[in-house]
Coordinates of C-alpha atoms in Angstrom, one line a residue:
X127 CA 0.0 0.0 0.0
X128 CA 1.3 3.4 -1.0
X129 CA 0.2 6.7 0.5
X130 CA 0.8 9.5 -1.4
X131 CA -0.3 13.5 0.2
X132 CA -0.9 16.4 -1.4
X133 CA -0.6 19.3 0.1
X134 CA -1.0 23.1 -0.4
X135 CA -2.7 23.2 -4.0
X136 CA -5.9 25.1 -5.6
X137 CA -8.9 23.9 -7.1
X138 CA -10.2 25.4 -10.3
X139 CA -12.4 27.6 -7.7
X140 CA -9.5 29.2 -6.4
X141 CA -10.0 27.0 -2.9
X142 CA -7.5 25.6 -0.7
X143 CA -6.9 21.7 -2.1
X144 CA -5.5 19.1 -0.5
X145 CA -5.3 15.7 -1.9
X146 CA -4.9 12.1 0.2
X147 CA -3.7 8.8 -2.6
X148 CA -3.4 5.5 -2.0
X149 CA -2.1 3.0 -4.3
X150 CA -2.9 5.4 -7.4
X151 CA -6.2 6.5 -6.5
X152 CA -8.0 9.7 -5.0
X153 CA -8.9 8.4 -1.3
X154 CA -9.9 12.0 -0.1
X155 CA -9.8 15.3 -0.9
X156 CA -10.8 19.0 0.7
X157 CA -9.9 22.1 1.6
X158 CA -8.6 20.8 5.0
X159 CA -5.0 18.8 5.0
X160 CA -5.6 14.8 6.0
X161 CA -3.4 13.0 8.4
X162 CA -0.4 12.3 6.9
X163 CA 0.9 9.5 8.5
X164 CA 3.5 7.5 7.4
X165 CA 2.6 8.9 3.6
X166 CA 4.8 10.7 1.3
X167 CA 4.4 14.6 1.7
X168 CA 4.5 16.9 -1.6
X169 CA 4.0 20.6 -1.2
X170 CA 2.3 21.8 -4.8
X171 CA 3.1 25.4 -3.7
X172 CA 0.3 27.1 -4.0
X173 CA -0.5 25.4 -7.7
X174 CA -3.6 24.8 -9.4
X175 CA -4.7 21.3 -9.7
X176 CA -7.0 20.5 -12.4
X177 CA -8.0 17.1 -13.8
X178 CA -6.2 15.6 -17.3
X179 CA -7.7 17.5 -20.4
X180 CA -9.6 15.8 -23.0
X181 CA -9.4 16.7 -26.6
X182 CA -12.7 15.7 -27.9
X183 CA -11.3 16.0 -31.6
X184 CA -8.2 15.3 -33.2
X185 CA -7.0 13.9 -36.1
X186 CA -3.8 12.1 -35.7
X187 CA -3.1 10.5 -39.1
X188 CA -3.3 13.7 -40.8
X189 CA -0.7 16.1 -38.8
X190 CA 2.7 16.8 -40.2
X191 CA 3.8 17.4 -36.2
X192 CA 7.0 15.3 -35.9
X193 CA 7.9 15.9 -39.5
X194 CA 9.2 18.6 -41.2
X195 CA 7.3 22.1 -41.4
X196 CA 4.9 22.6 -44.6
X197 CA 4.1 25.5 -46.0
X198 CA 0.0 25.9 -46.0
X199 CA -1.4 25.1 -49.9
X200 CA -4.6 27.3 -50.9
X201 CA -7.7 25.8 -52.1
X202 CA -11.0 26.6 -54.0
X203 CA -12.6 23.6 -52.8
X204 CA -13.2 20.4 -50.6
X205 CA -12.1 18.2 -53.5
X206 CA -9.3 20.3 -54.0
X207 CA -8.1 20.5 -50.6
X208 CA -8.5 16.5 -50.6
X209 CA -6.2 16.2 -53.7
X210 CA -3.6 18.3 -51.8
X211 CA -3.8 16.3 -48.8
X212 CA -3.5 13.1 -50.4
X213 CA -0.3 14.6 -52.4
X214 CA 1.2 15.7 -48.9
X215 CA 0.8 12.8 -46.8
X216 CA 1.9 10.5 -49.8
X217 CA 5.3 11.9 -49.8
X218 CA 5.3 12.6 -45.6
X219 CA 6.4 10.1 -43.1
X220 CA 4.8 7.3 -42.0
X221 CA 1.4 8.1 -40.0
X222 CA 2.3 5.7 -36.9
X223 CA 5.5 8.3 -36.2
X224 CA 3.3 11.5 -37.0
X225 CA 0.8 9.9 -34.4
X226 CA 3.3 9.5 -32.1
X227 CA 5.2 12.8 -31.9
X228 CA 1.7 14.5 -31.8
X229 CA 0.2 12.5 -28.5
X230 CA 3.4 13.3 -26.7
X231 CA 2.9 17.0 -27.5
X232 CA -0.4 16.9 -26.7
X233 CA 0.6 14.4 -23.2
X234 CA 3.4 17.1 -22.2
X235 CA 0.5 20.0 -22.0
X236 CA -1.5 17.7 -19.9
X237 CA -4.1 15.9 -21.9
X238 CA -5.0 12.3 -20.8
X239 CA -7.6 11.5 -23.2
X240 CA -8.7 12.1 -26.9
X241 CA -11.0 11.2 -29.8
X242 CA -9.5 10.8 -33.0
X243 CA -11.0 10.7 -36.3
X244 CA -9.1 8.5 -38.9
X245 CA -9.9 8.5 -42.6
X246 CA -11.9 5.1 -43.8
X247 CA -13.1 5.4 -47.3
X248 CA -13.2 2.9 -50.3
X249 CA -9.2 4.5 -51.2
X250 CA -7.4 4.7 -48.1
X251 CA -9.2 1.6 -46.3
X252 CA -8.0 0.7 -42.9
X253 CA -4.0 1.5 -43.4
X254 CA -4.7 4.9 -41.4
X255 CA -6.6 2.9 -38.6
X256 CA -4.0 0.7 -38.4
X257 CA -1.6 3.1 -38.4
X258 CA -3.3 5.2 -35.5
X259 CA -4.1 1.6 -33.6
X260 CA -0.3 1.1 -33.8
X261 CA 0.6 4.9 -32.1
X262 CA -2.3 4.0 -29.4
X263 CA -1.4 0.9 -28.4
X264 CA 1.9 2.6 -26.9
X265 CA 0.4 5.3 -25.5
X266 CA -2.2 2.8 -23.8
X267 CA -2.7 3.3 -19.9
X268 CA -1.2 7.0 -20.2
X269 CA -3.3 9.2 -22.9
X270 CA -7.1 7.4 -23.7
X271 CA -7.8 7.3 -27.4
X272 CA -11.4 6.6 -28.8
X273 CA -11.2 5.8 -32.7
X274 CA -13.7 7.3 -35.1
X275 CA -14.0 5.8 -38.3
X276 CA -14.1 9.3 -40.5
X277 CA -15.0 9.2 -44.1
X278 CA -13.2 12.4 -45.2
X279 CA -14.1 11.5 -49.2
X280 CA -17.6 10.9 -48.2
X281 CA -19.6 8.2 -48.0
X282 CA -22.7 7.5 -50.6
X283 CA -20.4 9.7 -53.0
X284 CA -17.2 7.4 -52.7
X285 CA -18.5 4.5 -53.4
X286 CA -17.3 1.1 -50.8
X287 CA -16.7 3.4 -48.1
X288 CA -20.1 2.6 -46.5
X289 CA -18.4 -1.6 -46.3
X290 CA -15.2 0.1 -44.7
X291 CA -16.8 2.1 -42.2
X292 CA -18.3 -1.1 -40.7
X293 CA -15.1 -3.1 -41.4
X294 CA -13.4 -0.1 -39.1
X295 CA -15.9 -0.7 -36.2
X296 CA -15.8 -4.4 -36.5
X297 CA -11.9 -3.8 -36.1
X298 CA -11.7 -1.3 -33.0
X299 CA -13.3 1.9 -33.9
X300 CA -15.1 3.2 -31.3
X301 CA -17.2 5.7 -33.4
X302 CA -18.6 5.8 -37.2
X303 CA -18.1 9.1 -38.6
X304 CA -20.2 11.1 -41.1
X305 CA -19.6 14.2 -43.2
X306 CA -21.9 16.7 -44.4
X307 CA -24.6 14.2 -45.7
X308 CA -26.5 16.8 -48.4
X309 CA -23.2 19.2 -49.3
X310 CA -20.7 16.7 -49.8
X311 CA -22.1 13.3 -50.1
X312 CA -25.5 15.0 -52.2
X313 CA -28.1 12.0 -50.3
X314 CA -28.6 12.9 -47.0
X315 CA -31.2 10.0 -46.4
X316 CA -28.2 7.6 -47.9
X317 CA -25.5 9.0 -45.7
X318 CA -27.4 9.2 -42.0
X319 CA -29.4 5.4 -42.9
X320 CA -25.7 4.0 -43.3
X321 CA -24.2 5.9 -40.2
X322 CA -26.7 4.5 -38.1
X323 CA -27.3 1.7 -39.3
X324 CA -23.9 0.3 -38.6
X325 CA -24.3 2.2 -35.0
X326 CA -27.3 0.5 -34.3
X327 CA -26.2 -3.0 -35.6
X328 CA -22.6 -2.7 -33.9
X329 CA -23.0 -0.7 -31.0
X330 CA -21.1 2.0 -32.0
X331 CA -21.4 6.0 -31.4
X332 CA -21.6 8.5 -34.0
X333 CA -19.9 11.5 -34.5
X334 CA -20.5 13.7 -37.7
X335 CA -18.4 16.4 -39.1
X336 CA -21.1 18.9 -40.1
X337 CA -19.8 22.2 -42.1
X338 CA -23.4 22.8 -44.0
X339 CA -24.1 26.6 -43.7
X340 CA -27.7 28.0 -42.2
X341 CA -31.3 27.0 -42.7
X342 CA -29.4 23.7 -44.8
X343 CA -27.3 22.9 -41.4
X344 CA -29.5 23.4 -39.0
X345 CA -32.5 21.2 -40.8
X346 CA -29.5 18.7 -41.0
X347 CA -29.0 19.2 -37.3
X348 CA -32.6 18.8 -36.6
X349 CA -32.4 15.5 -38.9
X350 CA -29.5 14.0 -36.9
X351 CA -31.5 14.9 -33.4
X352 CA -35.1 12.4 -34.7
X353 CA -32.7 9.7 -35.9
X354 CA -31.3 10.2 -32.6
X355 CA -34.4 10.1 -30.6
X356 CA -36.5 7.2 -32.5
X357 CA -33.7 5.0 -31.9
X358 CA -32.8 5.8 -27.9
X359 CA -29.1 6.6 -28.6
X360 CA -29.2 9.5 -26.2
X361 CA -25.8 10.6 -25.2
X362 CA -24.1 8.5 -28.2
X363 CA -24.6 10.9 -30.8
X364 CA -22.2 13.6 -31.6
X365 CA -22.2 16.5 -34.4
X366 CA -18.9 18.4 -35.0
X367 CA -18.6 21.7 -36.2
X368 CA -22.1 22.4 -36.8
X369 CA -21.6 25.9 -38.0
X370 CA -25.0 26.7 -39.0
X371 CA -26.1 27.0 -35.5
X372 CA -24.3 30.6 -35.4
X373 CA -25.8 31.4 -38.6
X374 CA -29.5 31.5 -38.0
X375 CA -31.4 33.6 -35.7
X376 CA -32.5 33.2 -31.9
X377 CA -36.0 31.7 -32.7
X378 CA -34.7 28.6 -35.1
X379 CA -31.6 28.4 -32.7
X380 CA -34.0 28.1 -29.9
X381 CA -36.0 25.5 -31.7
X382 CA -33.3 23.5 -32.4
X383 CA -31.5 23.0 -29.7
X384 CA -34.3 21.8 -27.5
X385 CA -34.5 19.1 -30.3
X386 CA -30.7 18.8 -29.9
X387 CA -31.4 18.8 -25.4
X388 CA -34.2 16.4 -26.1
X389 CA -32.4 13.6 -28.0
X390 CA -29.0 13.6 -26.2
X391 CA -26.7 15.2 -29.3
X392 CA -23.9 17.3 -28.3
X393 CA -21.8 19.4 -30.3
X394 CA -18.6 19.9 -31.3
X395 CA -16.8 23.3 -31.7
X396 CA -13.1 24.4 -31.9
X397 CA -14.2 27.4 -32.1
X398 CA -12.1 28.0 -36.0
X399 CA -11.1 31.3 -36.8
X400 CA -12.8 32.5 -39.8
X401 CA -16.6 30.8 -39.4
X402 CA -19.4 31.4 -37.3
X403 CA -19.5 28.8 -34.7
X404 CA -22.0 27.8 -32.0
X405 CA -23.2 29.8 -29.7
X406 CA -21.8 27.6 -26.5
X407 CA -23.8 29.8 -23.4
X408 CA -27.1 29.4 -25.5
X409 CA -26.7 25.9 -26.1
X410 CA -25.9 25.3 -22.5
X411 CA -28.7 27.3 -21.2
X412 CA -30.7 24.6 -23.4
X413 CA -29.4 21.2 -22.0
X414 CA -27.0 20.6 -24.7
X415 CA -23.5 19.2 -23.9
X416 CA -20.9 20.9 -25.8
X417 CA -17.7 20.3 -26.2
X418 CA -14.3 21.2 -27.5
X419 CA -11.1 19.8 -29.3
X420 CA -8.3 20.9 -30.9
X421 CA -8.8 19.9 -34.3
X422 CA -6.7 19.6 -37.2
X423 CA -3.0 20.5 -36.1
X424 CA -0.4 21.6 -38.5
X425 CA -1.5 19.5 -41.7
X426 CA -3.3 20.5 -45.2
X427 CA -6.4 22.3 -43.2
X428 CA -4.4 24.4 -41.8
X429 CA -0.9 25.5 -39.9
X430 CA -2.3 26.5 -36.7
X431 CA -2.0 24.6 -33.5
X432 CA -0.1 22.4 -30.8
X433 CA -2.2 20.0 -29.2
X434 CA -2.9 22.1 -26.2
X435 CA -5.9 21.9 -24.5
X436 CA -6.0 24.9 -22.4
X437 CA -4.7 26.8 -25.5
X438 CA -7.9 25.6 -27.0
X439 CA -10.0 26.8 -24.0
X440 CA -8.7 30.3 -24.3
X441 CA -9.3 30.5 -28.0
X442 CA -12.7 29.3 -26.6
X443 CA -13.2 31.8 -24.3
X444 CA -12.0 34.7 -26.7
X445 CA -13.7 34.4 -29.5
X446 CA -16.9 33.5 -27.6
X447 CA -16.5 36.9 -25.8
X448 CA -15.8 35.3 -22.4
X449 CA -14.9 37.7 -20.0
X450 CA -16.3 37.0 -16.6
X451 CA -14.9 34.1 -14.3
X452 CA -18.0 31.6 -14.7
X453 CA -17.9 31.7 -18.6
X454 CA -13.9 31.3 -18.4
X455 CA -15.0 28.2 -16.6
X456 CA -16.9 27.1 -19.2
X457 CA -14.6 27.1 -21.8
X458 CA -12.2 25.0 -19.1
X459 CA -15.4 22.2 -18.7
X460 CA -15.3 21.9 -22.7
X461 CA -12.0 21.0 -22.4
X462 CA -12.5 18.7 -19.5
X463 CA -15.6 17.4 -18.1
X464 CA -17.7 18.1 -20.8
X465 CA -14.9 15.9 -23.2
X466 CA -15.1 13.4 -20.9
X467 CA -18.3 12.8 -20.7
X468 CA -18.7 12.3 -24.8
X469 CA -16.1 9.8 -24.5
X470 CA -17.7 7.9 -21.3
X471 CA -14.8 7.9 -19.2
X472 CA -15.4 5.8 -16.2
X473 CA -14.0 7.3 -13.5
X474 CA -12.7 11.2 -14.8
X475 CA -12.1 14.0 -12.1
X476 CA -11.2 15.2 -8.9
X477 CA -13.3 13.1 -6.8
X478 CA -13.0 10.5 -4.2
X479 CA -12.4 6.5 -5.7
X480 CA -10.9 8.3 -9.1
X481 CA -7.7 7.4 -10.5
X482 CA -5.5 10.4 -9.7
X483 CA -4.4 12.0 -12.7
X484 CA -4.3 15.6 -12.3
X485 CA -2.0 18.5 -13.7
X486 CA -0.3 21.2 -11.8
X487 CA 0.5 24.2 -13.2
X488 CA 1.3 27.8 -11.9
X489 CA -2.2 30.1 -11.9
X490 CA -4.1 30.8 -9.1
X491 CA -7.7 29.4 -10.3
X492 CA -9.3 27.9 -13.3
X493 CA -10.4 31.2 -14.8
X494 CA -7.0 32.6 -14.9
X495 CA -5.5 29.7 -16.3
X496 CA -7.7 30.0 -19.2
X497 CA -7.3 33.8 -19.8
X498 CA -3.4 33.4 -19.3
X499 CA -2.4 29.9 -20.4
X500 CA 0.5 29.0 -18.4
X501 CA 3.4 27.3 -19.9
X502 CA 4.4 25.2 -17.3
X503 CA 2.9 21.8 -17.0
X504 CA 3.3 19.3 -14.1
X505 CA 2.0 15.9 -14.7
X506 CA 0.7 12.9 -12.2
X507 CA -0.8 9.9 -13.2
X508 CA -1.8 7.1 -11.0
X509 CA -0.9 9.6 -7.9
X510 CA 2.7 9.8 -9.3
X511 CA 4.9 12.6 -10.7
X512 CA 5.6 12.4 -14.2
X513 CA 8.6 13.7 -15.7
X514 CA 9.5 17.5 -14.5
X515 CA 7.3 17.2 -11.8
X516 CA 9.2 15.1 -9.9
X517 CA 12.1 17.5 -10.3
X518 CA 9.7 20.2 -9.5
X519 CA 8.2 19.7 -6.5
X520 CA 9.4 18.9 -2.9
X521 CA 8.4 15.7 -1.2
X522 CA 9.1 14.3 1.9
X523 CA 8.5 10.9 3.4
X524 CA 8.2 10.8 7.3
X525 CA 10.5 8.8 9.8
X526 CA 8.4 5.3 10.8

C-alpha cells in the first residue's frame, strides 16, 4: 500500500486543495489537509490542480507534427483541398510516427484523453486505422484514445466506403463518422441510414463532421437529433462543427436545440477562426452538452496549433466573448468534463475512488489559467509525478 499527500494546491475555484492517494487513487480530498501518517508529503506550492484535459477532436493520421514544417497550400474547394492532402501525406512520413510525436505533445501540455477521427473510405481503407491503432497501443494506460472511423471523401459519394466504415468498427473503432450528408455526399437520407445503421447493428457511437451553412445545417442538425431520438441513442450521438447554429437567428436556434437537449446530441466546436461557430452559453442554457477539441494541427487544413488543450480553451473563451470568471470556466469544462463525458470515461475527475491524474500548473484558479495559459505543466498519473514534476516539487517521506 502506497500513501501519497498532497498538500498546499488550488482547485479550479481558487479554494485551498488538498489531496490524500493510495495506491494510485484519490482516497480523499478537501480544503482541510488529511493525516499524513506514514505517507509521502509533496508541497504543490500554492498550484492549481486541475484534472487531465480531454481533446474531444483530433485527427492524428493527418498532422505533419514530428515531420518537417509545410508550407499551407490554398484551395477553392473540398475536393481540391482532398487532392492536396493526399499529395502531402503521400510523400510525408509514416502516419504511426506523425501519431506518435503529436500525442506526446499533446501528453506534455496535460491531456489524458482524446478522440480521433481516422480517414476510412473505399481508397485509403483501414492502413490509417491501423496506423493510429499502432501509435495507441503505446500510448495505452497513459493518454485514452477513442477511434472514429471518418469518411473524409464521403460516403454515398465514394462509393465502398459505407463496407469500410463497418469493417473499421468491426476492427476497433469506437465511433462511425459522417460528413456533411447533403453538401458533400448530395443523399442525406443515404448518408445518415448508413451511419446509423452500422451504429445500431454494432453498438457503435456517431460522430458527424457537419460544415453545412444556415437553414441547410440546421434542418441537417434537426435530422441527426429524430434519428437520434427514435432509436434511444441519447448521449451517443455527436455533431462536430455544426456551424449553421451561429448562422441563424435566436428563434430557429432556440427551436433546435431543445430538439438537440431532447435527443441527447452534443456538439462539437473548436471554435475555428474564420466561421461562425456555436453559440456555447445558449446551447448550454438549453441542455445541450458541448464540447471542444483541438482539431486539425499543422497539416493541409491548416498550420495552426499544438495540441494544447487549455490553449484551445482560451481561443474558446476569446472568440466567444468570455470575460467573466464563470464563462472562463466554461470554456475550461469543454476542455475537460464536458470531453469526458462524450467519451464515457469511467472514472474522470477530482473526486474520491478516481484514479489520480491531475496537472499542476502555476495560476491561481481555473479562470485565470484560461485567460493566461501558463506554460508550465506538471504531470501525475496514478498519484505519481511524471517527468519535470518530480524534479519540481518537494516531497518528503516521514521517519516510521
Amino acid at each position: 500500500m502506497t500513501d501519497r499527500v498532497y498538500l498546499n494546491a488550488v482547485g479550479a475555484d481558487g479554494n485551498p486543495l488538498f489531496m490524500h492517494v493510495r495506491d494510485g487513487r484519490i482516497l480523499a480530498l478537501g480544503a482541510e489537509p488529511p493525516a499524513a501518517g506514514a505517507a509521502q508529503v509533496t508541497d504543490l506550492r500554492g498550484h492549481l490542480v486541475l484534472p487531465g484535459f480531454v481533446d474531444g477532436h483530433i485527427h492524428l493520421d493527418k498532422s505533419f507534427v514530428g515531420d518537417r514544417w509545410r508550407p499551407h497550400r490554398p484551395a477553392t474547394s473540398l475536393r481540391e483541398r482532398l487532392a492536396i492532402e493526399k499529395q502531402e501525406l503521400a510523400a510525408a512520413p509514416p502516419i504511426e510516427g506523425r501519431a506518435d510525436a503529436l500525442i506526446a505533445q499533446a501528453a506534455a501540455f496535460g491531456t489524458m484523453a482524446m478522440r480521433c477521427h481516422v480517414d476510412v473510405d473505399a481508397t485509403t481503407e483501414l492502413a490509417n486505422l491501423h496506423a493510429v491503432m499502432t501509435a495507441r497501443e503505446k500510448w495505452r494506460g497513459i493518454v485514452d484514445i477513442e477511434l472514429v472511423a471518418f469518411p473524409q471523401a464521403g460516403v454515398m459519394s465514394c462509393p465502398g466506403t459505407p463496407q469500410w466504415l463497418e469493417a473499421a468498427v468491426r476492427e476497433g473503432a469506437e465511433v462511425v463518422g459522417g460528413i456533411d450528408p447533403s453538401t458533400l455526399d448530395g443523399d442525406a437520407e443515404g448518408q445518415l441510414d448508413c451511419v446509423f445503421g452500422i451504429a445500431e447493428r454494432l453498438g457503435a457511437k456517431i460522430d458527424i463532421h457537419l460544415h453545412e451553412p444556415g437553414v441547410q445545417g440546421v434542418a441537417q442538425i434537426a435530422r441527426i437529433a429524430a434519428r437520434t431520438r427514435a432509436l434511444g441513442l441519447a448521449g451517443r450521438v455527436a455533431i462536430s462543427h455544426a456551424y449553421a447554429l451561429g448562422d441563424v437567428d435566436q428563434g430557429a436556434l432556440e427551436d433546435v436545440a431543445g430538439k438537440l437537449a431532447d435527443a441527447g446530441v452534443a456538439i462539437m466546436t473548436n471554435a475555428p477562426g474564420d466561421r461562425a461557430f456555436p453559440p456555447i452559453l445558449a446551447l448550454r442554457a438549453a441542455g445541450v452538452q458541448v464540447f471542444t477539441g483541438n482539431d486539425n494541427i499543422q497539416d493541409c487544413w491548416w498550420p495552426y496549433g499544438n495540441g494544447d488543450m487549455l490553449q484551445r480553451a482560451m481561443l474558446i473563451g476569446y472568440r466567444s466573448g468570455f470575460y467573466t470568471d464563470d464563462d472562463l470556466l466554461t470554456a475550461l469544462h469543454m476542455a475537460s468534463h464536458a470531453g469526458a463525458a462524450v467519451l464515457g470515461l469511467d472514472g474522470y475527475g477530482l473526486q474520491a475512488g478516481n484514479e489520480a491524474n491531475f496537472v499542476a500548473l502555476p495560476a491561481p484558479n481555473g479562470a485565470a489559467a484560461v485567460a493566461a495559459v501558463p506554460a508550465q505543466r506538471f504531470l501525475f498519473r496514478k498519484g505519481k509525478p511524471v517527468g519535470e514534476a518530480a524534479q519540481a516539487y518537494a516531497s518528503v517521506t516521514p521517519a516510521a
